[in-house]
Coordinates of C-alpha atoms and ligand atoms in Angstrom, one line a residue:
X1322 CA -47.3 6.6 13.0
X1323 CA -49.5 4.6 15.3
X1324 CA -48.3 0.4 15.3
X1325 CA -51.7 -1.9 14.1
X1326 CA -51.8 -3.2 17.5
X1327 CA -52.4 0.9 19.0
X1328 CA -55.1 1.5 16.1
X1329 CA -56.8 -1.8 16.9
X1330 CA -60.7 -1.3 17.9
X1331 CA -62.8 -4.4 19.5
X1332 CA -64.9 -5.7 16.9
X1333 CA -63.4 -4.5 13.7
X1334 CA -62.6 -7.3 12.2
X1335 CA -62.6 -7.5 8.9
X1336 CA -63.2 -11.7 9.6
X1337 CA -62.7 -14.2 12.2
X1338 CA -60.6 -16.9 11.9
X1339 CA -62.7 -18.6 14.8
X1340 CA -65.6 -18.5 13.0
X1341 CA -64.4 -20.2 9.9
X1342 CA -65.2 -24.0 9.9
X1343 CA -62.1 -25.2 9.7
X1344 CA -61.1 -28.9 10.5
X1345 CA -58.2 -30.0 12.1
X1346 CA -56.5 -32.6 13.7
X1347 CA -55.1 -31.1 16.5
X1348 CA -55.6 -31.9 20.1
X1349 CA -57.9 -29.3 21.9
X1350 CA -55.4 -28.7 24.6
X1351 CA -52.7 -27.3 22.4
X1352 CA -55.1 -25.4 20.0
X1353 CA -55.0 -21.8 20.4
X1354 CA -58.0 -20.1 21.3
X1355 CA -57.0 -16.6 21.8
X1356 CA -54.9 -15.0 19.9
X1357 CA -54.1 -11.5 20.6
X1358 CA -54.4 -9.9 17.2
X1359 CA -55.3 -6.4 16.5
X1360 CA -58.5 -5.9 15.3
X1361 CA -59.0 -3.9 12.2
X1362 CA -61.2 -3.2 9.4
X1363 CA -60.0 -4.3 5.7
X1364 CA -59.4 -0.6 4.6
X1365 CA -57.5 0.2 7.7
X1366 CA -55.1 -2.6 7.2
X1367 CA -54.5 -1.4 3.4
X1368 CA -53.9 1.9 4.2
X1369 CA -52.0 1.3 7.1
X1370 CA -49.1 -0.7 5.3
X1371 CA -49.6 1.9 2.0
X1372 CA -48.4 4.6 4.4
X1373 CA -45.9 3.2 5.8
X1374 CA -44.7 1.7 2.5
X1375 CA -44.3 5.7 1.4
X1376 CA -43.0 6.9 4.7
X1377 CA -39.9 4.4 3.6
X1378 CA -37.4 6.6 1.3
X1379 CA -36.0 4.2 -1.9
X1380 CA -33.9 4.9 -5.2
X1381 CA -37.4 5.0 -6.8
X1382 CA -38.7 7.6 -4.6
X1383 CA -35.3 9.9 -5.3
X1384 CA -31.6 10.4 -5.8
X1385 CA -29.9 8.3 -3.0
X1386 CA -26.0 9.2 -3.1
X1387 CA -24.7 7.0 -0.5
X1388 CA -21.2 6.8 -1.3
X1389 CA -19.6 3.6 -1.4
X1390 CA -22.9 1.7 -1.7
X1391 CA -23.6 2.5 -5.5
X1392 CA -27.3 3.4 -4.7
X1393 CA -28.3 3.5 -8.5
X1394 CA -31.3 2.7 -10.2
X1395 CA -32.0 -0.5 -11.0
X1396 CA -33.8 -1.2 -14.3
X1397 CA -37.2 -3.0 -14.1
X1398 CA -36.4 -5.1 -17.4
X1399 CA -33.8 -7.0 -15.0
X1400 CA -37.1 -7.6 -12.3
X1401 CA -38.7 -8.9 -14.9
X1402 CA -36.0 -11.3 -16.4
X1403 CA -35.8 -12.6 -12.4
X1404 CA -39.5 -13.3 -12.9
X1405 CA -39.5 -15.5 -15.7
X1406 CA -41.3 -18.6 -14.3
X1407 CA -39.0 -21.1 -15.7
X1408 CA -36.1 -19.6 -14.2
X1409 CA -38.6 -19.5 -10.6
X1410 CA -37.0 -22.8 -9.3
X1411 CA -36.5 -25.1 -6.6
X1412 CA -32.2 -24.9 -6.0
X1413 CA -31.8 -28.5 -6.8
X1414 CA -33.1 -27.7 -10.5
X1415 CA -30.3 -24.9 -10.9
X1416 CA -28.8 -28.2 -12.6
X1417 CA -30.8 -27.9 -14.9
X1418 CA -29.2 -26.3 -18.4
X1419 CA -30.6 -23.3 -19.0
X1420 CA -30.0 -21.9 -15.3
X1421 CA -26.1 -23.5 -15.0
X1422 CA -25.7 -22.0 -18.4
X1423 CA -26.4 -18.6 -17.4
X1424 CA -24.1 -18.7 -14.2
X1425 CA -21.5 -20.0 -17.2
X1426 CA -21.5 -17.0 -18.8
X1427 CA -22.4 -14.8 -16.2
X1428 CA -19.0 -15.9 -14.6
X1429 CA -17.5 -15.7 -18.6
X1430 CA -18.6 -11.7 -18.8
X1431 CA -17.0 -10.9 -15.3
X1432 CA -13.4 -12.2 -16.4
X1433 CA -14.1 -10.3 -19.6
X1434 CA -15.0 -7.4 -17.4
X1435 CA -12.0 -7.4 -14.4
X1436 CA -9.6 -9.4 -17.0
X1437 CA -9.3 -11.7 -14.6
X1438 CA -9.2 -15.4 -15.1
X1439 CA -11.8 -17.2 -13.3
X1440 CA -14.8 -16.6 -11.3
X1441 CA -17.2 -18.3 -8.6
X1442 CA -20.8 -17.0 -7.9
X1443 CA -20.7 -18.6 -4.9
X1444 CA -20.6 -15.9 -2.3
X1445 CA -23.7 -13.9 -1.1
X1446 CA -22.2 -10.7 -0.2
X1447 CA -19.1 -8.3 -0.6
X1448 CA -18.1 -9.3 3.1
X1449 CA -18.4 -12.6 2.0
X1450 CA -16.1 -12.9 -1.0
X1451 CA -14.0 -10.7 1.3
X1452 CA -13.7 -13.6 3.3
X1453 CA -13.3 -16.5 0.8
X1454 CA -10.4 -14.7 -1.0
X1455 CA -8.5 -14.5 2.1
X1456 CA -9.2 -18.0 3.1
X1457 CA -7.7 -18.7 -0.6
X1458 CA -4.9 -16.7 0.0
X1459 CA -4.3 -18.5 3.6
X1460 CA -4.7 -22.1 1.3
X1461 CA -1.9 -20.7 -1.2
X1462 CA 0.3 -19.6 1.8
X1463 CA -0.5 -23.3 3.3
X1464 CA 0.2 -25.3 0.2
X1465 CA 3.5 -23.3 -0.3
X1466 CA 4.4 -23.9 3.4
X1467 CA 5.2 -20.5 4.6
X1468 CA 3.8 -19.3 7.0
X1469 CA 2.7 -15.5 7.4
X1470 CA 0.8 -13.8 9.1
X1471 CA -0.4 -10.0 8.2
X1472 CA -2.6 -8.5 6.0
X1473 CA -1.7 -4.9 4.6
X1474 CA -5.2 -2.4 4.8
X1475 CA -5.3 1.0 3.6
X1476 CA -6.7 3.2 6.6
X1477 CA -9.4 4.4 4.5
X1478 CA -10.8 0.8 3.8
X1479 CA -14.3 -0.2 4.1
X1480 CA -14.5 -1.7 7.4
X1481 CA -15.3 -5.6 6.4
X1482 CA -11.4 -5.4 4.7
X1483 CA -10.0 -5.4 8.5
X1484 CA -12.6 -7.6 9.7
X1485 CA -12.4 -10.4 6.9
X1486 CA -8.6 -10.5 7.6
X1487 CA -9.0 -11.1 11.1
X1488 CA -11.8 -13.2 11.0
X1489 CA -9.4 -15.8 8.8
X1490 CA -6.9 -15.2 11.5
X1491 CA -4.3 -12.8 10.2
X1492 CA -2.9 -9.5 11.7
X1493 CA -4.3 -6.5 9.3
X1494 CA -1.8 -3.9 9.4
X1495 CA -2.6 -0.4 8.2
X1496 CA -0.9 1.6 5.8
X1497 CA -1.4 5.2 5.9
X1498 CA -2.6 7.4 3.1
X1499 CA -1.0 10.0 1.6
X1500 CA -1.4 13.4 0.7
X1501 CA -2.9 13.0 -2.8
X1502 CA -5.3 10.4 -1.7
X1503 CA -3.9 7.0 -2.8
X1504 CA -1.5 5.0 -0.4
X1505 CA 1.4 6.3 0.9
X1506 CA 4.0 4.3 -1.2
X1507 CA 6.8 4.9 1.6
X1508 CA 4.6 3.9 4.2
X1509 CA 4.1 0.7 1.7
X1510 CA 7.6 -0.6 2.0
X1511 CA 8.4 -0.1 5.3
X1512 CA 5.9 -2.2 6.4
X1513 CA 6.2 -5.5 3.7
X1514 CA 8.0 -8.3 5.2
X1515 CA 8.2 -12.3 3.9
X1516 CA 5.7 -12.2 6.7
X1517 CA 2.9 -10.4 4.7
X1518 CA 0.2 -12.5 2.9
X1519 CA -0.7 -9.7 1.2
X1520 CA -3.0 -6.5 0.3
X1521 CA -6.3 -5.5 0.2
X1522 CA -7.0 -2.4 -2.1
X1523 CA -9.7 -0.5 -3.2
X1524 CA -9.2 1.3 -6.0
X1525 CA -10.7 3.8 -6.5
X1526 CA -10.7 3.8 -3.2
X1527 CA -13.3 5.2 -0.5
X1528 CA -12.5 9.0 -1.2
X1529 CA -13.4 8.1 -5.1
X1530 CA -9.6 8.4 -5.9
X1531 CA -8.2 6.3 -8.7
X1532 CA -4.8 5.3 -7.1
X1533 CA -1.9 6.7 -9.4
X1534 CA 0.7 4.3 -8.2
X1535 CA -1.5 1.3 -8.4
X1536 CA 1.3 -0.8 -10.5
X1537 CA 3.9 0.3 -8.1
X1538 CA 2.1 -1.2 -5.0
X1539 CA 1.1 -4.6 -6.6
X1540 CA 4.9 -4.6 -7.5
X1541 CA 5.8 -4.2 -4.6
X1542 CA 3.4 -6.7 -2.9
X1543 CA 4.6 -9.0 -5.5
X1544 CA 8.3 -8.8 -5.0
X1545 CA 7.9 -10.1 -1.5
X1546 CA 5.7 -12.9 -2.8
X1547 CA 2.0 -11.3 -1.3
X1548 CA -0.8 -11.5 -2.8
X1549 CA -3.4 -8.4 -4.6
X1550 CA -6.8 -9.0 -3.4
X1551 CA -8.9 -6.1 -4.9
X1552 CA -12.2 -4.8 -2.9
X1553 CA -14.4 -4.6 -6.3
X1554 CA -17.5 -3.7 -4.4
X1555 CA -17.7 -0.2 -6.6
X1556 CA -17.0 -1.3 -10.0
X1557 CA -18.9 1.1 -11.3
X1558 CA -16.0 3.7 -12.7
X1559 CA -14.3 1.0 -14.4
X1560 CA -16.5 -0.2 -16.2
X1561 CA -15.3 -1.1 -19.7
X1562 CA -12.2 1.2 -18.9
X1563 CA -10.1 -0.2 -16.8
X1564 CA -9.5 -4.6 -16.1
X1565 CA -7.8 -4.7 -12.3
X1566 CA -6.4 -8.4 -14.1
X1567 CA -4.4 -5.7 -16.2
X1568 CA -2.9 -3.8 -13.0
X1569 CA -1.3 -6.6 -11.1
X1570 CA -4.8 -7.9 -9.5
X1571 CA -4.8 -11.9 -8.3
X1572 CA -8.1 -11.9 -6.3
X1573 CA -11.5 -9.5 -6.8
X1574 CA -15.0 -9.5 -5.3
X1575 CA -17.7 -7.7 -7.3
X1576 CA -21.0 -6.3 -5.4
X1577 CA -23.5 -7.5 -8.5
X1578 CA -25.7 -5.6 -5.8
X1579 CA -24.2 -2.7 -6.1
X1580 CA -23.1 -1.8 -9.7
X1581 CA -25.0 -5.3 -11.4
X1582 CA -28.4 -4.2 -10.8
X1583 CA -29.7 -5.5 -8.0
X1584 CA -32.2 -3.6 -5.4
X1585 CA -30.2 -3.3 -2.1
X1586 CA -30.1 -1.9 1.8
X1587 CA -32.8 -3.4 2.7
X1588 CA -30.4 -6.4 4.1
X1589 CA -32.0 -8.8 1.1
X1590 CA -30.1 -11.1 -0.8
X1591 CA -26.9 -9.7 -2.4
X1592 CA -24.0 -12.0 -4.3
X1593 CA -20.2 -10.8 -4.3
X1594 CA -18.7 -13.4 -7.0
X1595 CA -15.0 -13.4 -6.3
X1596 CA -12.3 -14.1 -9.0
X1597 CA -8.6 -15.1 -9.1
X1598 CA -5.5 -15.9 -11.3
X1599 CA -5.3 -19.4 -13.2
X1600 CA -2.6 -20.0 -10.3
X1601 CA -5.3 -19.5 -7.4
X1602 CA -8.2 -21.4 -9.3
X1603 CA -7.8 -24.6 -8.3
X1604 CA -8.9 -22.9 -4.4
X1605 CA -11.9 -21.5 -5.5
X1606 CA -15.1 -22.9 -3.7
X1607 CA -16.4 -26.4 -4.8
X1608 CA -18.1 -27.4 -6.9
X1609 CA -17.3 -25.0 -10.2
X1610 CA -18.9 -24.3 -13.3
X1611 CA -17.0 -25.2 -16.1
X1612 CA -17.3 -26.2 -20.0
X1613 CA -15.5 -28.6 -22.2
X1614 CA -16.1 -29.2 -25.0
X1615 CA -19.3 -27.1 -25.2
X1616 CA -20.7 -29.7 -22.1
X1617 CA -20.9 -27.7 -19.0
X1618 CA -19.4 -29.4 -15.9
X1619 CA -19.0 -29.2 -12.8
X1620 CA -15.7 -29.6 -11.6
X1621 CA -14.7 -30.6 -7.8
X1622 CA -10.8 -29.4 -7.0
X1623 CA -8.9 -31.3 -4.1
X1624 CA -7.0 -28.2 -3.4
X1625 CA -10.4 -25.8 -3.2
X1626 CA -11.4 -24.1 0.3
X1627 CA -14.8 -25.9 -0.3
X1628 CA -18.3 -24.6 -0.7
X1629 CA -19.0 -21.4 1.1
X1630 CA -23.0 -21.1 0.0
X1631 CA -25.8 -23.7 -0.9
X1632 CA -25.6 -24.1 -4.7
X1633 CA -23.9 -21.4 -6.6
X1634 CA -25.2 -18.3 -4.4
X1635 CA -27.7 -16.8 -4.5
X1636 CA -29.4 -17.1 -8.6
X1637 CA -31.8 -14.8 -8.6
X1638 CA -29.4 -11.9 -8.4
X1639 CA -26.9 -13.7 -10.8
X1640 CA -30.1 -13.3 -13.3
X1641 CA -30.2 -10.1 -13.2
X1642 CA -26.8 -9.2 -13.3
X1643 CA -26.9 -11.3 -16.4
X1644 CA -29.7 -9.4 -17.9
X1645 CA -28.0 -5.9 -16.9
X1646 CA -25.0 -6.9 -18.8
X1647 CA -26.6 -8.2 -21.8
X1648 CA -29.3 -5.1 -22.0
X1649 CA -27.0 -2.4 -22.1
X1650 CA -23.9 -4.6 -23.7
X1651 CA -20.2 -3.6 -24.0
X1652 CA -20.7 0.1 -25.0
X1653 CA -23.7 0.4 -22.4
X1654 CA -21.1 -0.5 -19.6
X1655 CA -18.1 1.9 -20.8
X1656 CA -21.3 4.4 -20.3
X1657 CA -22.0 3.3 -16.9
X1658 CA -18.4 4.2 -15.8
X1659 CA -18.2 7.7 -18.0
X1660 CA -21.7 8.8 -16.8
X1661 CA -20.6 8.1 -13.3
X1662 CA -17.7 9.7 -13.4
X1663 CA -18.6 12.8 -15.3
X1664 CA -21.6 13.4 -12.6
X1665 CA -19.4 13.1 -9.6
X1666 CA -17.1 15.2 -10.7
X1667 CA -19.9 17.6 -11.7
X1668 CA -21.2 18.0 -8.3
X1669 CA -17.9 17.8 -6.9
X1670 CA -16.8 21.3 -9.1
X1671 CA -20.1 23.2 -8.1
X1672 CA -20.1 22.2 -4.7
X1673 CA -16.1 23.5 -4.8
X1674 CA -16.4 27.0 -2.7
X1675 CA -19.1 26.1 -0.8
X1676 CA -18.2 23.1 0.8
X1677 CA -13.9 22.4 1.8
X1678 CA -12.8 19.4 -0.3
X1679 CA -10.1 17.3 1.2
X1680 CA -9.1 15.8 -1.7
X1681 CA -9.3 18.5 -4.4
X1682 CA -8.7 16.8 -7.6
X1683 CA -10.1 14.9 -10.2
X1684 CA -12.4 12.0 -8.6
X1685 CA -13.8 8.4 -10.3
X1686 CA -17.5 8.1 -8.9
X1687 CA -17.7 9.3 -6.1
X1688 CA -16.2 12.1 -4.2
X1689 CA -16.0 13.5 -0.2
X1690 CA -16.3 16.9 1.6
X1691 CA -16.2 17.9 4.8
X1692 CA -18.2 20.0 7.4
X1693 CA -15.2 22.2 8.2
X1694 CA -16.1 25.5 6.4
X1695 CA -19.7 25.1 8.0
X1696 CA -20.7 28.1 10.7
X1697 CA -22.3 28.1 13.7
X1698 CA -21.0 24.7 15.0
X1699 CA -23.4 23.2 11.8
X1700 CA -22.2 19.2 11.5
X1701 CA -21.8 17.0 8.7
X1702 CA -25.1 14.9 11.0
X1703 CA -27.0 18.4 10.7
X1704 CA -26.4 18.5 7.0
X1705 CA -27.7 15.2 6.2
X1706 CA -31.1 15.6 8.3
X1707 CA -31.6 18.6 6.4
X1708 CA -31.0 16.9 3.0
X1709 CA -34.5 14.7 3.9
X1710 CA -36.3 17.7 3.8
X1711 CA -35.2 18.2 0.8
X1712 CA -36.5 15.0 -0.5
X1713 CA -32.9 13.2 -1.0
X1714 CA -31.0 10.5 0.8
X1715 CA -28.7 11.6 3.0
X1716 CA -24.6 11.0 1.6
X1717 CA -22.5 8.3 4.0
X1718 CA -21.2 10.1 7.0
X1719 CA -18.5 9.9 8.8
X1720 CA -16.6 7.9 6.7
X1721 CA -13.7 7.1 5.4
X1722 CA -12.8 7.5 8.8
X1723 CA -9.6 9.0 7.7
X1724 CA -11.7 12.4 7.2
X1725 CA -13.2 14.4 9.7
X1726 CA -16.6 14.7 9.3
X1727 CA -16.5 13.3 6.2
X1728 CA -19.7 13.2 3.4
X1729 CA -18.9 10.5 0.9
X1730 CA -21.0 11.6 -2.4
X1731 CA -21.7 9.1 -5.0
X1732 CA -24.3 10.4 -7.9
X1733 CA -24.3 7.5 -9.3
X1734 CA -25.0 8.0 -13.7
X1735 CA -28.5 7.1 -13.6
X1736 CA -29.3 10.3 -11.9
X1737 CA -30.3 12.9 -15.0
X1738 CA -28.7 17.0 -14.7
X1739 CA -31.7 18.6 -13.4
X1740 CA -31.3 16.2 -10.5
X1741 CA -27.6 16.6 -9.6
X1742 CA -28.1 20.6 -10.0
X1743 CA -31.3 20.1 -7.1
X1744 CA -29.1 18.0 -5.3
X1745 CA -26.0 20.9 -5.7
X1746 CA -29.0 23.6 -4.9
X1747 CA -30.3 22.1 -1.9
X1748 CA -26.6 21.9 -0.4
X1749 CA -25.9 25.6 -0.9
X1750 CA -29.5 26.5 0.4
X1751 CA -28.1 24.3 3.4
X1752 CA -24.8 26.0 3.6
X1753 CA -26.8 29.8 3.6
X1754 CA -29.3 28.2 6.4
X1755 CA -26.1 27.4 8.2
X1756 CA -25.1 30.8 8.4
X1757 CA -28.5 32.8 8.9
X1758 CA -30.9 30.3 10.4
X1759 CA -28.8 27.3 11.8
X1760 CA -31.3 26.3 13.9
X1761 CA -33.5 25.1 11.1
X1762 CA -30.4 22.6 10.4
X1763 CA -30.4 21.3 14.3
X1764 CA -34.0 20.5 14.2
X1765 CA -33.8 18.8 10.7
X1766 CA -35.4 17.0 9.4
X1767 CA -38.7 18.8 9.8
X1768 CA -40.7 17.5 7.0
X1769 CA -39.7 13.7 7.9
X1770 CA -42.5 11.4 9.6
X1771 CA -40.2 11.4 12.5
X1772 CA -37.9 13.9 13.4
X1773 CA -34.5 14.2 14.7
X1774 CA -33.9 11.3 17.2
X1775 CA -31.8 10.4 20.2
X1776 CA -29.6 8.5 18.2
X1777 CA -27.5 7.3 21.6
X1778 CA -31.0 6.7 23.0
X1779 CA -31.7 4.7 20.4
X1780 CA -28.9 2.7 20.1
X1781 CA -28.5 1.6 23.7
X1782 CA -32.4 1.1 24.8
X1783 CA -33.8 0.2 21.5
X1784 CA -37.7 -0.5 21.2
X1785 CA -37.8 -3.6 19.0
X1786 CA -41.6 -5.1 19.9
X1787 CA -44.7 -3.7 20.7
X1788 CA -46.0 -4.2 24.7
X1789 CA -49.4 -3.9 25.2
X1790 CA -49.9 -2.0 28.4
Ligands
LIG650 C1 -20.3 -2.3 0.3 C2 -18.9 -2.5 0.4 C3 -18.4 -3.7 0.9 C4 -19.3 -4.8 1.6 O1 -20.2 -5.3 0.8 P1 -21.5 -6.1 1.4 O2 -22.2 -6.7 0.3 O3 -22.3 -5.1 2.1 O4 -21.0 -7.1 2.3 C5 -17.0 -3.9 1.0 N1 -16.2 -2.9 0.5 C6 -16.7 -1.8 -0.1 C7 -15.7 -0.8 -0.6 C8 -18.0 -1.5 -0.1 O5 -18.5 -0.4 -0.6

């Protein structure tokens, strides 16, 4: 598709700024008086950015199973709650009662929901409460006077785990995973120490695997004195099922992006509220939200790690993860998690034969196969071009790392049969085309706007602005 600037024509203006009388105050030396803008008639702008709005592929054009980032529909009531013009404010007026109410009991439904004990919607991101819980663990270590260092990761962890550990200067050390798909329990206790601050665990994990020996671990983190920080980012198969407060959990983020209801990927604003015990809550970001005696409050801690956003993060998404929860209510979010569930482990089951499943067993919402069965030197990469074609998102690739050429699948419940069994028939077509026409599967996409790319090319010598010649 041809830039504005290429399809520009001298004279096609659909006006001229220079022609409009406008007044200013501004010395004639610095004024501007040629601008180099492409010059286009009114039509050509509007179709212009309407094609390339539909060359872009969202949830609401199709089913978008990218595993691990909970790509599910997001209802349009919860838009329109974000749009109510009295909740439209400047951040200074989130004092005001109605908006610090809502954050009240927004943080009041997500310790009902992890049975957890109290929350901050402070940070803006999963990363993000990634980082603050491990500054709070660092400021319980501190207080206590001991001093350790490492940070036990599972090797299948979502790469900000690592990366939040070491950017609050601790060691991560990884423990290995085992056979089954949780962490290898052996592996576990040979590598706590005194000098361990704690874990970071995702359960279910990044291969969609509800750990089985989940009370053993945070036992054994706890009888060394560590800490349980749980990645929460995919919430979405626990749901009204399972509270991580009730399986030895002392720190969670949530992703209200991912499984709140919040339109994501695009690198817009996201929120990742984090929660701990009633023995970690005096470290929680200043200042919090509290109530007494039906007055909400805000309460400043001595002992907190301080503010870590402007405000109380980012309110418009804390709106609608407020309106998610109170539109579909308590049985609405037991739903979430079964519907979930119940389609992953549909797809998994038909795609069972066709596809090699690393981890064949019963998965939460999301599940992973592999590219080894595939013929003709066909890659997980070829796969997912050819998936476009078939008008869906492409799965995460390549990761967990811990599998080679790994597709992570997550339906997501908001995607209705007929689509999973398209979905489930486009990947056998696939697999077939693999066998008897492979090279329709190295070309892929072919029905894309751009086809397959140089993806080294385009990596190290990217093209980020237009040059006229
Ligand atoms: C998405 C995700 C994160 C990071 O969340 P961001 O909001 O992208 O920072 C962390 N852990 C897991 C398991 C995730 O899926």
């Amino acid at each position: 598709m041809k830039l504005l600037n290429e399809k520009s024509k001298t004279g096609s203006s659909s006006f001229n700024v220079r022609l409009l009388d406008i007044q200013t105050n501004i010395p004639e030396e610095l004024q501007r008086v040629d601008l180099d803008l492409p010059e286009l008639s009114e039509v050509e702008v509007v179709r212009h950015y309407t094609n390339l709005s539909k060359s872009n592929f969202g949830v609401d054009n199709g089913p978008y199973p990218l595993g691990s980032c909970t790509m599910k529909y997001n209802p349009k009531i919860n838009e329109v709650a974000a749009k109510i013009p009295e909740f439209n404010i400047h951040p200074l007026s989130q004092h005001n009662k109605g908006a610090l109410e809502i954050i009240y009991q927004l943080q009041q439904y997500l310790c009902e929901i992890t049975g957890i004990h109290a929350f901050s919607t402070q940070p803006a991101a999963g990363a993000h409460g990634e980082l603050t819980g491990i500054m709070i663990m660092k400021a319980w270590f501190e207080k206590r006077g001991e001093k350790r260092t490492k940070v036990i990761v599972p090797d299948s962890s979502h790469g900000t785990n690592p990366a939040s550990v070491s950017l609050c200067g601790f060691e991560p050390v990884h423990v290995i995973t085992s056979q089954s798909g949780g962490i290898d329990l052996g592996d576990l206790r040979q590598k706590m120490s005194k000098d361990v601050v704690g874990i970071m665990i995702t359960n279910p994990n990044t291969l969609g695997i509800f750990d089985d020996n989940i009370l053993e671990i945070t036992k054994t983190v706890h009888d060394y004195g560590g800490l349980c920080y749980l990645d929460g980012a995919n919430m979405n198969a626990m749901l009204g099922v399972v509270k991580p407060g009730d399986f030895g959990i002392d720190i969670i983020h949530l992703n209200l992006h991912k499984t709140f209801s919040t339109p994501h990927g695009g690198g817009g604003p996201g929120s990742g509220p984090l929660g701990v015990t009633k023995e970690l809550e005096p470290f929680l970001p200043n200042p919090r939200i509290i109530k007494e005696n039906e007055e909400l409050k805000f309460e400043q801690s001595n002992e907190s790690i301080g503010k870590v956003h402007s405000f109380y993060g980012n309110f418009g998404i804390l709106l609608r993860a407020y309106s998610y929860i109170r539109a579909i209510g308590t049985s609405g979010l037991r739903n979430v998690a079964e519907n979930a569930v119940l389609n992953a482990n549909y797809m998994k089951e038909k795609l069972k034969g066709h596809y090699h499943l690393p981890y064949d067993r019963i998965c939460q919402h999301e599940f992973v196969i592999d590219d080894s069965l595939m013929p003709n030197g066909i890659t997980t990469n070829d796969i997912a071009k050819r998936l476009m074609d078939f008008g869906f998102h492409p799965p995460t690739i390549y990761f967990p790392l811990i599998v080679k050429g790994a597709m992570l699948i997550e339906p997501t419940e908001t995607e209705s049969k007929e689509n999973l069994d398209a979905f489930i028939e486009a990947m056998k077509v696939i697999k077939e085309e693999a066998e008897h026409n492979p090279e329709k599967l190295t070309k892929a996409p072919l029905n894309a706007p751009i086809g397959r790319i140089d993806i080294v090319h385009a990596a190290r010598k990217p093209k980020l602005r237009w040059h006229s010649k």
